[in-house]
Short mmCIF file of C-alpha atoms and ligand atoms in Angstrom, two decimals:
data_model
loop_
_atom_site.label_atom_id
_atom_site.label_comp_id
_atom_site.label_asym_id
_atom_site.label_seq_id
_atom_site.Cartn_x
_atom_site.Cartn_y
_atom_site.Cartn_z
CA MET P 1 1.25 -20.01 -37.71
CA GLN P 2 3.03 -22.94 -39.37
CA ARG P 3 1.00 -22.17 -42.41
CA ARG P 4 2.85 -18.80 -42.64
CA LYS P 5 5.49 -20.08 -44.92
CA PHE P 6 7.05 -17.46 -47.25
CA LEU P 7 7.41 -18.82 -50.74
CA LYS P 8 10.66 -17.44 -51.76
CA ASN P 9 11.08 -19.07 -55.08
CA SER P 10 8.07 -17.87 -56.95
CA THR P 11 7.55 -19.21 -60.41
CA LEU P 12 5.75 -16.05 -61.41
CA GLY P 13 6.97 -12.89 -62.98
CA THR P 14 7.67 -14.00 -66.49
CA ALA P 15 4.21 -13.88 -67.91
CA GLY P 16 3.59 -11.44 -70.70
CA ILE P 17 7.19 -10.15 -71.31
CA LEU P 18 7.23 -7.78 -74.16
CA SER P 19 9.09 -8.94 -77.23
CA ALA P 20 10.11 -5.38 -78.27
CA PRO P 21 13.68 -4.49 -77.46
CA LEU P 22 14.49 -2.21 -74.61
CA ILE P 23 17.12 0.50 -74.44
CA ALA P 24 18.26 1.39 -71.00
CA SER P 25 18.38 5.20 -70.84
CA GLN P 26 22.01 6.42 -70.86
CA ALA P 27 21.19 9.65 -69.14
CA SER P 28 19.33 8.06 -66.22
CA THR P 29 20.93 6.68 -63.06
CA ASN P 30 17.63 5.03 -62.18
CA PRO P 31 17.77 1.39 -63.04
CA ALA P 32 14.03 1.14 -63.68
CA THR P 33 13.84 3.93 -66.28
CA TYR P 34 13.84 2.79 -69.88
CA SER P 35 13.30 4.33 -73.23
CA LEU P 36 10.84 2.31 -75.22
CA PRO P 37 10.72 2.25 -78.92
CA GLN P 38 7.80 4.22 -80.31
CA GLN P 39 6.00 1.10 -81.37
CA THR P 40 5.81 -1.55 -78.64
CA THR P 41 3.81 -4.61 -77.89
CA PRO P 42 0.74 -3.93 -75.75
CA ILE P 43 -0.30 -5.90 -72.73
CA VAL P 44 -3.19 -5.89 -70.33
CA LEU P 45 -3.48 -7.60 -66.93
CA ALA P 46 -6.29 -7.66 -64.36
CA THR P 47 -6.89 -8.95 -60.91
CA TRP P 48 -8.97 -12.21 -60.90
CA ASP P 49 -10.23 -14.32 -63.75
CA VAL P 50 -12.06 -11.72 -65.79
CA ALA P 51 -11.46 -12.99 -69.36
CA ASN P 52 -14.27 -10.86 -70.84
CA ALA P 53 -12.79 -7.68 -69.36
CA THR P 54 -9.16 -8.39 -70.55
CA SER P 55 -10.46 -9.45 -73.94
CA ARG P 56 -12.34 -6.20 -74.26
CA ALA P 57 -9.25 -4.23 -73.11
CA TRP P 58 -7.13 -6.14 -75.51
CA GLU P 59 -9.39 -5.43 -78.54
CA VAL P 60 -9.27 -1.68 -77.69
CA LEU P 61 -5.45 -1.80 -77.53
CA ARG P 62 -5.41 -3.75 -80.79
CA GLU P 63 -7.43 -1.00 -82.51
CA GLY P 64 -4.56 1.39 -81.57
CA ALA P 65 -6.39 3.19 -78.80
CA SER P 66 -4.71 4.34 -75.60
CA SER P 67 -4.05 2.32 -72.54
CA LEU P 68 -6.61 4.65 -70.75
CA ASP P 69 -9.43 3.71 -73.13
CA ALA P 70 -8.41 0.04 -72.71
CA VAL P 71 -8.55 -0.03 -68.94
CA GLU P 72 -11.72 1.93 -68.81
CA GLN P 73 -13.55 -0.25 -71.33
CA GLY P 74 -12.13 -3.38 -69.85
CA VAL P 75 -13.31 -2.83 -66.33
CA MET P 76 -16.69 -1.50 -67.61
CA VAL P 77 -17.50 -5.11 -68.78
CA GLU P 78 -17.39 -6.24 -65.18
CA GLU P 79 -19.26 -3.25 -63.90
CA ALA P 80 -22.16 -4.18 -66.25
CA ASP P 81 -22.12 -7.82 -65.45
CA GLU P 82 -24.79 -8.43 -62.88
CA SER P 83 -23.33 -11.88 -62.09
CA ASN P 84 -20.22 -10.22 -60.77
CA GLN P 85 -21.25 -9.32 -57.28
CA THR P 86 -18.15 -7.38 -56.39
CA VAL P 87 -18.31 -4.48 -58.82
CA GLY P 88 -20.93 -2.23 -60.44
CA LYS P 89 -24.48 -3.43 -60.99
CA GLY P 90 -25.23 -6.51 -58.90
CA GLY P 91 -22.60 -5.64 -56.35
CA ARG P 92 -23.18 -6.69 -52.80
CA PRO P 93 -24.61 -3.92 -50.68
CA ASP P 94 -23.51 -2.40 -47.32
CA ARG P 95 -25.27 -3.64 -44.20
CA ASP P 96 -28.17 -1.25 -44.85
CA GLY P 97 -28.77 -2.64 -48.30
CA GLN P 98 -27.26 0.20 -50.28
CA VAL P 99 -24.92 -0.67 -53.16
CA THR P 100 -22.15 2.02 -53.11
CA LEU P 101 -19.35 2.03 -55.57
CA ASP P 102 -15.76 3.26 -55.38
CA ALA P 103 -13.46 3.57 -58.45
CA CYS P 104 -10.47 5.42 -59.77
CA ILE P 105 -8.46 5.72 -62.99
CA MET P 106 -4.90 7.15 -63.74
CA ASP P 107 -3.22 7.88 -66.93
CA GLN P 108 0.25 7.99 -68.33
CA ASP P 109 0.65 11.74 -67.46
CA GLY P 110 -0.20 11.18 -63.80
CA ASN P 111 -3.80 12.53 -64.28
CA CYS P 112 -6.22 10.80 -62.07
CA GLY P 113 -9.90 10.80 -61.08
CA SER P 114 -11.95 9.00 -58.48
CA VAL P 115 -15.36 8.53 -57.03
CA VAL P 116 -16.41 7.21 -53.68
CA TYR P 117 -19.69 6.17 -52.25
CA LEU P 118 -21.35 6.51 -55.65
CA ARG P 119 -24.96 5.28 -55.77
CA ASN P 120 -27.31 4.50 -58.70
CA VAL P 121 -24.76 4.76 -61.43
CA VAL P 122 -23.25 1.56 -63.00
CA HIS P 123 -20.04 2.80 -64.59
CA ALA P 124 -18.26 4.32 -61.70
CA VAL P 125 -14.89 4.07 -63.54
CA SER P 126 -16.26 6.34 -66.32
CA VAL P 127 -17.49 8.84 -63.78
CA ALA P 128 -14.00 8.86 -62.35
CA ARG P 129 -12.60 9.42 -65.79
CA LYS P 130 -14.93 12.45 -66.13
CA VAL P 131 -13.81 13.80 -62.75
CA MET P 132 -10.23 13.55 -64.13
CA GLU P 133 -10.96 15.09 -67.54
CA GLU P 134 -13.72 17.61 -66.75
CA THR P 135 -12.90 19.03 -63.38
CA PRO P 136 -9.81 20.51 -61.53
CA HIS P 137 -10.39 17.79 -58.76
CA VAL P 138 -9.29 14.33 -58.18
CA MET P 139 -12.05 12.83 -56.05
CA LEU P 140 -15.85 13.23 -55.79
CA ALA P 141 -18.01 11.60 -53.10
CA GLY P 142 -21.52 10.49 -52.53
CA ASP P 143 -24.37 12.80 -53.58
CA GLY P 144 -22.04 15.22 -55.24
CA ALA P 145 -20.53 12.40 -57.34
CA GLU P 146 -24.00 11.15 -58.19
CA LYS P 147 -25.26 14.59 -59.27
CA PHE P 148 -21.98 15.06 -61.36
CA ALA P 149 -22.67 11.77 -63.05
CA TYR P 150 -26.25 12.74 -63.99
CA GLU P 151 -25.03 16.20 -65.26
CA HIS P 152 -22.68 14.29 -67.57
CA GLY P 153 -25.30 11.97 -68.97
CA PHE P 154 -24.91 8.88 -66.91
CA PRO P 155 -28.28 7.07 -66.48
CA LYS P 156 -29.85 6.48 -63.02
CA GLU P 157 -30.12 2.80 -62.39
CA GLU P 158 -30.94 0.44 -59.47
CA LEU P 159 -27.75 -1.39 -58.61
CA LEU P 160 -29.17 -3.87 -56.10
CA THR P 161 -30.18 -7.00 -57.93
CA GLN P 162 -32.65 -9.59 -56.73
CA GLN P 163 -29.75 -12.00 -56.08
CA SER P 164 -27.72 -9.55 -54.08
CA ARG P 165 -30.92 -8.51 -52.18
CA LYS P 166 -31.74 -12.12 -51.34
CA GLU P 167 -28.18 -12.80 -50.07
CA TRP P 168 -28.18 -9.60 -47.96
CA GLU P 169 -31.54 -10.57 -46.42
CA GLU P 170 -30.05 -14.00 -45.58
CA TRP P 171 -26.96 -12.40 -44.16
CA LYS P 172 -29.05 -10.14 -41.89
CA LYS P 173 -30.74 -13.09 -40.22
CA THR P 174 -27.50 -14.32 -38.61
CA SER P 175 -25.08 -11.39 -38.75
CA GLN P 176 -26.25 -9.38 -35.90
CA TYR P 177 -25.81 -6.49 -38.20
CA LYS P 178 -22.01 -6.69 -37.76
CA PRO P 179 -19.80 -5.73 -40.70
CA ILE P 180 -17.42 -8.58 -41.56
CA ILE P 181 -13.86 -8.92 -42.79
CA ASN P 182 -13.59 -12.19 -44.68
CA ILE P 183 -11.87 -13.64 -47.60
CA GLU P 184 -14.84 -14.46 -49.82
CA ASN P 185 -17.11 -11.51 -50.28
CA HIS P 186 -14.99 -9.08 -52.12
CA ASP P 187 -13.00 -9.11 -55.38
CA THR P 188 -12.08 -5.65 -56.74
CA ILE P 189 -11.25 -5.47 -60.45
CA GLY P 190 -7.97 -3.63 -61.03
CA MET P 191 -6.48 -3.42 -64.46
CA LEU P 192 -3.22 -2.16 -65.88
CA ALA P 193 -2.36 -1.79 -69.58
CA ILE P 194 0.49 -0.70 -71.87
CA ASP P 195 -0.54 0.57 -75.36
CA HIS P 196 1.31 0.63 -78.67
CA GLN P 197 3.05 3.84 -77.61
CA GLY P 198 4.41 2.12 -74.44
CA ASN P 199 2.19 4.22 -72.22
CA ILE P 200 0.75 2.72 -69.05
CA SER P 201 -2.60 3.50 -67.46
CA GLY P 202 -4.72 1.74 -64.82
CA ALA P 203 -8.27 1.59 -63.46
CA CYS P 204 -9.79 0.03 -60.30
CA THR P 205 -13.40 -0.52 -59.50
CA THR P 206 -15.44 -2.16 -56.71
CA SER P 207 -18.58 -2.22 -54.67
CA GLY P 208 -16.28 -2.66 -51.69
CA MET P 209 -16.49 -5.04 -48.78
CA ALA P 210 -19.80 -6.79 -48.65
CA TYR P 211 -22.10 -5.68 -45.77
CA LYS P 212 -19.72 -2.92 -44.84
CA VAL P 213 -20.77 -0.11 -42.46
CA ALA P 214 -22.67 2.50 -44.42
CA GLY P 215 -20.16 5.08 -45.64
CA ARG P 216 -17.09 2.86 -45.44
CA ILE P 217 -14.59 3.47 -48.24
CA GLY P 218 -11.79 1.04 -48.96
CA ASP P 219 -8.58 1.38 -50.89
CA SER P 220 -9.90 1.00 -54.42
CA PRO P 221 -10.71 4.72 -55.13
CA ILE P 222 -7.67 6.02 -53.36
CA ILE P 223 -4.79 6.91 -55.69
CA GLY P 224 -1.64 5.30 -54.27
CA ALA P 225 -3.50 2.64 -52.28
CA GLY P 226 -5.80 0.73 -54.70
CA LEU P 227 -4.05 1.96 -57.78
CA PHE P 228 -0.84 3.84 -58.81
CA VAL P 229 0.76 4.47 -62.17
CA ASP P 230 4.00 6.25 -62.93
CA ASN P 231 4.62 5.96 -66.70
CA GLU P 232 8.37 6.09 -66.22
CA VAL P 233 8.34 3.02 -64.05
CA GLY P 234 5.11 0.97 -64.04
CA GLY P 235 1.83 0.44 -62.34
CA ALA P 236 0.23 -1.51 -59.60
CA THR P 237 -3.29 -2.29 -58.30
CA ALA P 238 -4.76 -4.11 -55.32
CA THR P 239 -7.64 -6.40 -54.33
CA GLY P 240 -8.75 -7.58 -50.87
CA VAL P 241 -9.18 -5.98 -47.57
CA GLY P 242 -8.85 -2.24 -48.37
CA GLU P 243 -8.01 -1.17 -44.87
CA GLU P 244 -4.69 -3.13 -45.01
CA VAL P 245 -3.87 -1.71 -48.37
CA VAL P 246 -4.60 1.89 -47.27
CA ARG P 247 -2.31 1.43 -44.15
CA THR P 248 0.68 0.59 -46.37
CA VAL P 249 -0.24 2.71 -49.34
CA GLY P 250 0.29 -0.46 -51.18
CA SER P 251 0.27 0.32 -54.90
CA PHE P 252 2.43 3.42 -54.47
CA LEU P 253 4.85 1.31 -52.43
CA ILE P 254 5.09 -1.29 -55.24
CA VAL P 255 5.74 1.33 -57.88
CA GLU P 256 8.45 2.91 -55.76
CA LEU P 257 10.04 -0.50 -55.23
CA MET P 258 10.09 -1.07 -58.95
CA ARG P 259 11.62 2.42 -59.37
CA GLN P 260 14.41 1.19 -57.12
CA GLY P 261 15.01 -1.75 -59.46
CA LYS P 262 12.79 -4.56 -58.00
CA SER P 263 10.84 -6.60 -60.57
CA PRO P 264 6.95 -6.43 -60.45
CA GLN P 265 6.96 -9.87 -58.80
CA GLN P 266 9.55 -8.88 -56.10
CA ALA P 267 7.74 -5.59 -55.47
CA CYS P 268 4.40 -7.29 -54.94
CA GLU P 269 6.03 -9.78 -52.59
CA ILE P 270 7.65 -7.05 -50.48
CA ALA P 271 4.35 -5.21 -50.17
CA VAL P 272 2.38 -8.31 -49.14
CA LYS P 273 5.12 -9.28 -46.64
CA ARG P 274 5.02 -5.83 -45.19
CA ILE P 275 1.25 -6.08 -44.61
CA VAL P 276 1.63 -9.44 -42.92
CA ASP P 277 4.51 -8.14 -40.72
CA LYS P 278 2.32 -5.23 -39.64
CA ASN P 279 -0.33 -7.60 -38.53
CA PRO P 280 1.25 -9.58 -35.63
CA GLY P 281 -2.20 -10.64 -34.38
CA TYR P 282 -2.76 -12.15 -37.82
CA ARG P 283 -6.41 -12.51 -38.84
CA GLU P 284 -7.56 -14.41 -41.87
CA PHE P 285 -7.76 -11.86 -44.59
CA GLN P 286 -7.00 -11.62 -48.31
CA VAL P 287 -4.82 -8.91 -49.93
CA GLY P 288 -3.44 -9.33 -53.41
CA PHE P 289 -1.46 -7.05 -55.80
CA ILE P 290 -0.65 -7.15 -59.49
CA ALA P 291 2.07 -5.05 -61.06
CA LEU P 292 3.45 -4.20 -64.48
CA ASN P 293 6.75 -2.40 -65.23
CA LYS P 294 7.75 -0.43 -68.38
CA LYS P 295 9.38 -3.43 -69.84
CA GLY P 296 6.02 -5.33 -69.85
CA GLU P 297 7.05 -7.67 -67.09
CA THR P 298 4.19 -8.62 -64.66
CA GLY P 299 3.89 -9.93 -61.22
CA GLY P 300 1.18 -10.85 -58.79
CA TYR P 301 1.27 -11.96 -55.10
CA CYS P 302 -1.31 -12.52 -52.36
CA ILE P 303 -1.48 -13.17 -48.67
CA GLN P 304 -3.81 -16.17 -48.94
CA PRO P 305 -3.82 -18.77 -51.75
CA GLY P 306 -6.68 -18.40 -54.21
CA PHE P 307 -5.81 -15.19 -56.03
CA ASN P 308 -5.12 -15.35 -59.75
CA TYR P 309 -4.71 -12.68 -62.37
CA ARG P 310 -5.19 -12.64 -66.10
CA THR P 311 -2.83 -11.23 -68.74
CA TYR P 312 -3.51 -10.69 -72.39
CA SER P 313 -0.78 -9.97 -74.76
CA GLU P 314 0.31 -11.08 -78.32
CA GLU P 315 0.93 -14.40 -76.79
CA GLY P 316 -2.74 -14.69 -75.99
CA HIS P 317 -4.64 -15.18 -72.74
CA HIS P 318 -2.96 -16.39 -69.56
CA LEU P 319 -4.43 -17.05 -66.20
CA THR P 320 -1.74 -17.08 -63.55
CA PRO P 321 -2.37 -18.34 -60.04
CA ALA P 322 -0.52 -15.89 -57.93
CA ALA P 323 1.97 -17.32 -55.42
CA SER P 324 1.02 -16.53 -51.82
CA TYR P 325 2.78 -15.65 -48.51
CA ILE P 326 0.80 -18.21 -46.70
CA SER P 327 0.84 -21.70 -48.13
CA ASN P 328 -1.98 -24.19 -47.94
N1 LIG Y 401 -10.40 -3.55 -51.89
C1 LIG Y 401 -11.89 -3.50 -51.84
C2 LIG Y 401 -12.28 -2.75 -50.60
O1 LIG Y 401 -11.57 -2.82 -49.65
C3 LIG Y 401 -12.44 -4.86 -51.75
C4 LIG Y 401 -12.00 -5.96 -52.59
O2 LIG Y 401 -11.02 -5.84 -53.22
O3 LIG Y 401 -12.41 -6.93 -52.54
O4 LIG Y 401 -13.21 -2.05 -50.77
#
């Protein structure tokens, strides 16, 4: 427990600050509400070191497209990358050998869409966007989500790659078929972006906890838990043990803290601290958040060391190791 040292003076929180001037709204009593100029400087940030994904999202923003297009196309890069075994094709399966995907997306108007337990379709985030745009619903699950995807032209594909199958077969030899909570086998991609109009959107996609019980859903497709965006304030997204994020409605909590005037960094730290405080019988687990406010300030914080996040702005690429609640 001596390791549980709270790092008060984080060096984070300054990466990716927008150069555009901000005008605090005269009419608002809310300290976190700002009027942005029509043209502002875009920024994208994502959980983990996913340079190809942030580069793609940045290109989309540079072309003048919306933050919604940017986050969708950014995370699609990871969904298609078979070597990334935590999202999309190549994701690690559940303990029965099925790869099941969870994803959600949220735009600047508070519209959102989500899919859970989606099989045989690579781009879960795009199916989530279709749910948002083409149905009156927010969330589709399982067979229904898969059928909906085919109806909207998504191809059927085997998601379990040889590599993931091989590792799963190895796991079965010693696992006694028990689902595990650990800090290695999961790394959801959450992405947040501001476009030239100053609008914020976010996306989150995952194959979930490796070797989970069949049917298990984590935080990633749950609006408010794995992702939340309020275009007046900012956005937040999570990675790590979804059960802990769901219990604290982590991303919503962070956005509400920013609404009350906390910086993205402070808000992420408070959310992580709350999760640790709610776990007196502390187990080794990983939970990390990233956040972005309307000013373009960013933050990231994690329970365990080892979490980093990428930003891409006019200043270029930055990989920032997130400070953590528990020091080495
Ligand atoms: N949050 C994901 C889940 O619980 C896993 C992860 O981020 O690694 O399904």
